[in-house]
Amino acid sequence: MAVRPLFRRAARLLGAAVLTLAGTLTAAAPAHADFGTDYHDPVTATKPLTRPDTRSCTVEVMHDQQFRNGYGNPPDTPYTATLTPPADCAGPWSAVILDLHGQVAGRQFDRIFSARIGGVQVLLSSTPEPSKDGIEWNLEHDLTRYAPLFTAGPQPFSFDLANVTDATYTGVFTISASVTFYTADGHRPAARTADHLLTTGPFALTQTAPAATRDLTFPQNLERLTAEVYTRGGGACEEFAYASAPDAFVTANPSLGACGKGPFRELRLTVDGRTAGAVWPYPVIYTGGWDPLLWRPVPGIFAFDLPAYRLDLTPYVGLLLDGRPHTVGIAVNATEAQNNDVWTGQINLFADVDHGSARTTGQLAEHRVAPEARVDTQLADHGGGSGDWTVTAGRHDLARGWVQTSHGRITTEVRDDLAFRSAQQLRDSGNDVTLHNGTDLTRTTATWGGGPHRTTTVHEDEPLDVTYRVTHDAAGNTDQLTAMDLGYHREATAATGGHVTERSTVDHTLRPTARRHDGDSTVRTGTSTEDYRSTGPDGPYHRTLSFVDGWPKP
């Protein structure tokens, strides 16, 4: 089997499903026969949500809705309905949780889907690839922080899943969705949520339009402001941006057809044109990525629940209190000449107000936030479609501002120390690939005034190691091996007056492998081991899963 060193993913309408740094793996299309006609339903070792034991009410917003053709005339997506909070479980709530149940059979690619309530994006996810006999999966997602939407009464609900079916790709996704509202009591008080929720609406960042903006008007008694960014890279290259080659290597080796722009991506959030924070997206790999055998039945980290990246914008509150529209924007890094294809997403803004005052005042006192991360590329082109490169990036940012409130002057300082490193080796025109990526993020917020000094620190470590080999022998046999080591490690601490008051940790690792042999015999085999450990207010949690060829390891 010849493997072209071309990053190529399924086009939205057509496409072949597997993209790697080495290229299109023609044997790794969505093929239900890889493990026979059946394998275990998708499962993960991650910790289930903690649900209150208070009285609750469940509202079904979508029942066995089929998604067959998102590009038909008319398309069957998005599905729309109205979500009405139940009168029998009126707020405030201790928790609000979205539950999804999906099923699909036949042959189909993984598909991205999203949910919005009141125009606010509340979920970004992807589907698994099915077996011939069919699979089912469940997803739970915490909506508690979106409570300001529900207190405002009935809201439009929108669910967007653009599927395509034809004579070959037959899988139709059937999905149900419900929202459960948990009441509060003396044991489980109402969750602390923001007072107001604003959104920019969807954005799309391309080479021709690398930035998007939206004018928003903020409450004049604003006290705190937090942003969350849902985003993903799409198209033939950006889904695999973490494995892209530097432009200089792509230009020198045009026959490879490799994706360029390098492996680093940064989305910069701006307020009135001033950089206010940066998102470095996690390298999410979906269930058709590299080789589908890797993800049957354990999905990649965050593949079923993509992160919403949070940035504290409180130092900038003093700029937003005049009652006039202010511009919130997002742009992809220009260091590598933007991106290959597109980054899409949406920004939500959570606003806390001063309930003791109709107006607050404030000032951005110090702003040392780089317009862009510093990026350095070291490239060794060995010729003949082989090369090594190391790409590093860093940020050391600080923003400080104060807000004069009814309970005193509150000063907030946000520090970001971010580091990225990617070391990649490409040999044999893409038949031999080694990738070692690591992202280290530390974000610290300190607040003083109106009480004791308070500090929260979140440290995240995001390793990704990949080896990919294709060999051919004189008899015409082809052997393809893929192995990965994915990780997400997080430690969050809160301190008051110098004393740690809360600490939580997550240690999540996933190690899948896949092998395909063609020639004197046909072999399709895959393994995966997932380990998830966490600590926090609910106590420790630990679970390990091991699978061989789609079934639990005996």
Short mmCIF file of C-alpha atoms in Angstrom, two decimals, residues 62-266:
data_model
loop_
_atom_site.label_atom_id
_atom_site.label_comp_id
_atom_site.label_asym_id
_atom_site.label_seq_id
_atom_site.Cartn_x
_atom_site.Cartn_y
_atom_site.Cartn_z
CA MET A 62 -35.12 16.29 21.32
CA HIS A 63 -36.41 12.71 20.96
CA ASP A 64 -34.86 10.19 18.56
CA GLN A 65 -34.11 12.94 16.07
CA GLN A 66 -32.42 11.61 12.92
CA PHE A 67 -29.54 13.39 11.22
CA ARG A 68 -29.15 12.01 7.74
CA ASN A 69 -28.24 14.82 5.34
CA GLY A 70 -27.06 18.19 6.56
CA TYR A 71 -26.63 19.51 3.02
CA GLY A 72 -29.92 18.45 1.48
CA ASN A 73 -32.67 20.68 0.18
CA PRO A 74 -33.80 21.38 2.80
CA PRO A 75 -31.06 20.23 5.22
CA ASP A 76 -32.09 18.27 8.30
CA THR A 77 -29.88 20.38 10.56
CA PRO A 78 -30.00 22.36 12.76
CA TYR A 79 -32.84 20.89 14.77
CA THR A 80 -34.66 23.63 16.69
CA ALA A 81 -37.04 23.58 19.65
CA THR A 82 -37.92 25.64 22.73
CA LEU A 83 -36.44 24.85 26.14
CA THR A 84 -38.79 25.93 28.93
CA PRO A 85 -37.47 25.62 32.51
CA PRO A 86 -39.98 23.56 34.51
CA ALA A 87 -42.27 25.45 36.88
CA ASP A 88 -42.14 22.52 39.34
CA CYS A 89 -38.38 23.01 39.70
CA ALA A 90 -38.07 26.76 39.61
CA GLY A 91 -34.65 28.30 40.11
CA PRO A 92 -32.22 29.03 41.49
CA TRP A 93 -30.76 25.59 40.87
CA SER A 94 -27.98 23.61 42.47
CA ALA A 95 -27.13 22.12 39.05
CA VAL A 96 -28.40 21.95 35.47
CA ILE A 97 -27.21 19.02 33.33
CA LEU A 98 -27.63 18.16 29.65
CA ASP A 99 -27.88 14.46 28.75
CA LEU A 100 -27.50 13.13 25.21
CA HIS A 101 -28.11 9.62 23.92
CA GLY A 102 -27.00 8.68 20.41
CA GLN A 103 -27.08 5.60 18.21
CA VAL A 104 -25.80 4.82 14.72
CA ALA A 105 -25.21 1.69 12.62
CA GLY A 106 -23.49 0.94 9.33
CA ARG A 107 -20.56 2.95 8.03
CA GLN A 108 -20.00 6.62 8.76
CA PHE A 109 -17.35 9.23 9.49
CA ASP A 110 -17.09 11.06 12.79
CA ARG A 111 -19.10 14.27 12.67
CA ILE A 112 -18.84 17.48 14.69
CA PHE A 113 -21.97 18.73 16.43
CA SER A 114 -22.90 21.62 18.71
CA ALA A 115 -25.77 22.77 20.91
CA ARG A 116 -26.93 26.33 21.55
CA ILE A 117 -29.46 27.72 24.00
CA GLY A 118 -30.67 31.26 23.49
CA GLY A 119 -28.01 31.66 20.82
CA VAL A 120 -25.26 30.83 23.34
CA GLN A 121 -23.06 27.87 22.51
CA VAL A 122 -23.22 25.40 25.40
CA LEU A 123 -21.63 22.26 23.87
CA LEU A 124 -19.12 21.29 21.18
CA SER A 125 -18.73 17.56 20.55
CA SER A 126 -18.17 14.85 17.95
CA THR A 127 -19.71 11.49 17.13
CA PRO A 128 -18.10 8.05 17.22
CA GLU A 129 -17.66 5.92 14.11
CA PRO A 130 -20.09 2.98 14.13
CA SER A 131 -19.96 -0.75 13.61
CA LYS A 132 -22.15 -2.50 11.06
CA ASP A 133 -24.43 -3.84 13.79
CA GLY A 134 -24.58 -0.47 15.51
CA ILE A 135 -23.39 1.35 18.60
CA GLU A 136 -24.92 3.62 21.23
CA TRP A 137 -23.29 6.25 23.37
CA ASN A 138 -24.18 8.72 26.12
CA LEU A 139 -22.86 12.17 26.93
CA GLU A 140 -23.50 14.33 29.99
CA HIS A 141 -22.53 18.00 30.05
CA ASP A 142 -22.75 20.51 32.89
CA LEU A 143 -24.91 23.54 31.97
CA THR A 144 -25.03 25.07 35.46
CA ARG A 145 -22.93 28.10 34.53
CA TYR A 146 -25.51 29.03 31.88
CA ALA A 147 -28.23 29.57 34.52
CA PRO A 148 -28.73 33.25 33.52
CA LEU A 149 -30.29 31.93 30.30
CA PHE A 150 -32.80 29.75 32.14
CA THR A 151 -33.87 32.40 34.66
CA ALA A 152 -34.91 34.56 31.70
CA GLY A 153 -37.64 32.05 30.76
CA PRO A 154 -38.14 29.88 27.65
CA GLN A 155 -35.16 29.84 25.29
CA PRO A 156 -34.64 28.59 21.74
CA PHE A 157 -32.69 25.32 21.60
CA SER A 158 -30.59 24.49 18.53
CA PHE A 159 -28.70 21.27 17.76
CA ASP A 160 -26.48 21.20 14.67
CA LEU A 161 -25.07 17.93 13.27
CA ALA A 162 -24.23 17.98 9.57
CA ASN A 163 -24.19 14.35 8.43
CA VAL A 164 -23.98 12.92 4.91
CA THR A 165 -25.30 9.54 3.79
CA ASP A 166 -25.06 7.73 0.47
CA ALA A 167 -24.79 4.17 -0.86
CA THR A 168 -21.45 3.66 0.94
CA TYR A 169 -21.70 5.79 4.07
CA THR A 170 -25.01 4.64 5.47
CA GLY A 171 -24.87 5.62 9.13
CA VAL A 172 -27.75 7.82 10.30
CA PHE A 173 -27.31 9.42 13.72
CA THR A 174 -30.37 9.19 15.97
CA ILE A 175 -30.04 11.44 19.01
CA SER A 176 -32.17 12.38 22.01
CA ALA A 177 -31.44 15.27 24.38
CA SER A 178 -32.83 16.29 27.76
CA VAL A 179 -32.01 18.90 30.41
CA THR A 180 -32.39 18.15 34.12
CA PHE A 181 -32.87 21.00 36.62
CA TYR A 182 -31.85 20.19 40.20
CA THR A 183 -33.43 22.32 42.91
CA ALA A 184 -31.47 23.83 45.79
CA ASP A 185 -31.90 23.16 49.51
CA GLY A 186 -29.99 23.65 52.74
CA HIS A 187 -27.67 20.75 51.95
CA ARG A 188 -27.12 21.63 48.29
CA PRO A 189 -27.37 25.42 47.93
CA ALA A 190 -27.89 27.20 44.64
CA ALA A 191 -24.80 27.23 42.44
CA ARG A 192 -22.89 30.50 42.21
CA THR A 193 -23.29 31.74 38.64
CA ALA A 194 -22.79 34.99 36.75
CA ASP A 195 -25.48 37.68 36.69
CA HIS A 196 -25.49 38.15 32.92
CA LEU A 197 -24.40 36.14 29.90
CA LEU A 198 -23.41 37.70 26.57
CA THR A 199 -22.16 36.06 23.38
CA THR A 200 -20.43 37.07 20.18
CA GLY A 201 -22.23 34.52 18.04
CA PRO A 202 -20.29 32.10 15.81
CA PHE A 203 -16.95 33.05 14.21
CA ALA A 204 -14.82 31.59 11.41
CA LEU A 205 -11.13 32.46 11.00
CA THR A 206 -9.45 31.84 7.63
CA GLN A 207 -6.36 33.08 5.80
CA THR A 208 -8.42 35.72 4.03
CA ALA A 209 -10.33 36.66 7.20
CA PRO A 210 -8.02 35.83 10.15
CA ALA A 211 -9.99 37.90 12.68
CA ALA A 212 -13.62 38.31 13.75
CA THR A 213 -15.19 40.97 15.98
CA ARG A 214 -18.51 41.75 17.64
CA ASP A 215 -19.67 44.92 19.41
CA LEU A 216 -21.21 44.31 22.84
CA THR A 217 -22.57 46.64 25.52
CA PHE A 218 -21.79 45.74 29.12
CA PRO A 219 -23.64 46.58 32.36
CA GLN A 220 -22.48 49.89 33.83
CA ASN A 221 -22.16 48.31 37.26
CA LEU A 222 -19.92 45.51 35.94
CA GLU A 223 -17.52 44.09 38.54
CA ARG A 224 -16.08 40.87 37.10
CA LEU A 225 -15.89 39.47 33.56
CA THR A 226 -14.88 36.00 32.36
CA ALA A 227 -14.74 34.74 28.77
CA GLU A 228 -15.03 31.18 27.52
CA VAL A 229 -14.06 30.24 23.98
CA TYR A 230 -15.39 27.20 22.14
CA THR A 231 -13.20 26.53 19.10
CA ARG A 232 -11.92 23.84 16.76
CA GLY A 233 -9.76 23.64 13.66
CA GLY A 234 -11.47 22.31 10.55
CA GLY A 235 -10.68 21.51 6.95
CA ALA A 236 -8.10 19.25 5.38
CA CYS A 237 -5.24 20.49 7.58
CA GLU A 238 -6.33 22.48 10.62
CA GLU A 239 -7.96 19.52 12.35
CA PHE A 240 -4.39 18.19 12.54
CA ALA A 241 -2.64 21.54 13.00
CA TYR A 242 -0.51 20.11 15.85
CA ALA A 243 1.25 17.88 13.27
CA SER A 244 1.77 20.44 10.48
CA ALA A 245 5.20 21.13 9.00
CA PRO A 246 6.93 24.53 8.82
CA ASP A 247 6.26 26.45 5.63
CA ALA A 248 9.93 26.33 4.64
CA PHE A 249 9.87 22.51 4.61
CA VAL A 250 6.61 22.40 2.64
CA THR A 251 7.98 24.83 0.06
CA ALA A 252 11.22 22.84 -0.34
CA ASN A 253 9.33 19.53 -0.70
CA PRO A 254 6.28 20.31 -2.84
CA SER A 255 5.81 16.71 -3.98
CA LEU A 256 4.94 15.67 -0.43
CA GLY A 257 1.78 17.77 -0.42
CA ALA A 258 2.24 18.32 3.34
CA CYS A 259 0.27 20.80 5.39
CA GLY A 260 2.20 23.91 6.38
CA LYS A 261 2.02 26.76 8.89
CA GLY A 262 3.83 24.73 11.56
CA PRO A 263 2.32 22.93 14.57
CA PHE A 264 1.57 25.92 16.83
CA ARG A 265 -1.81 27.66 16.94
CA GLU A 266 -2.89 30.59 19.08
#
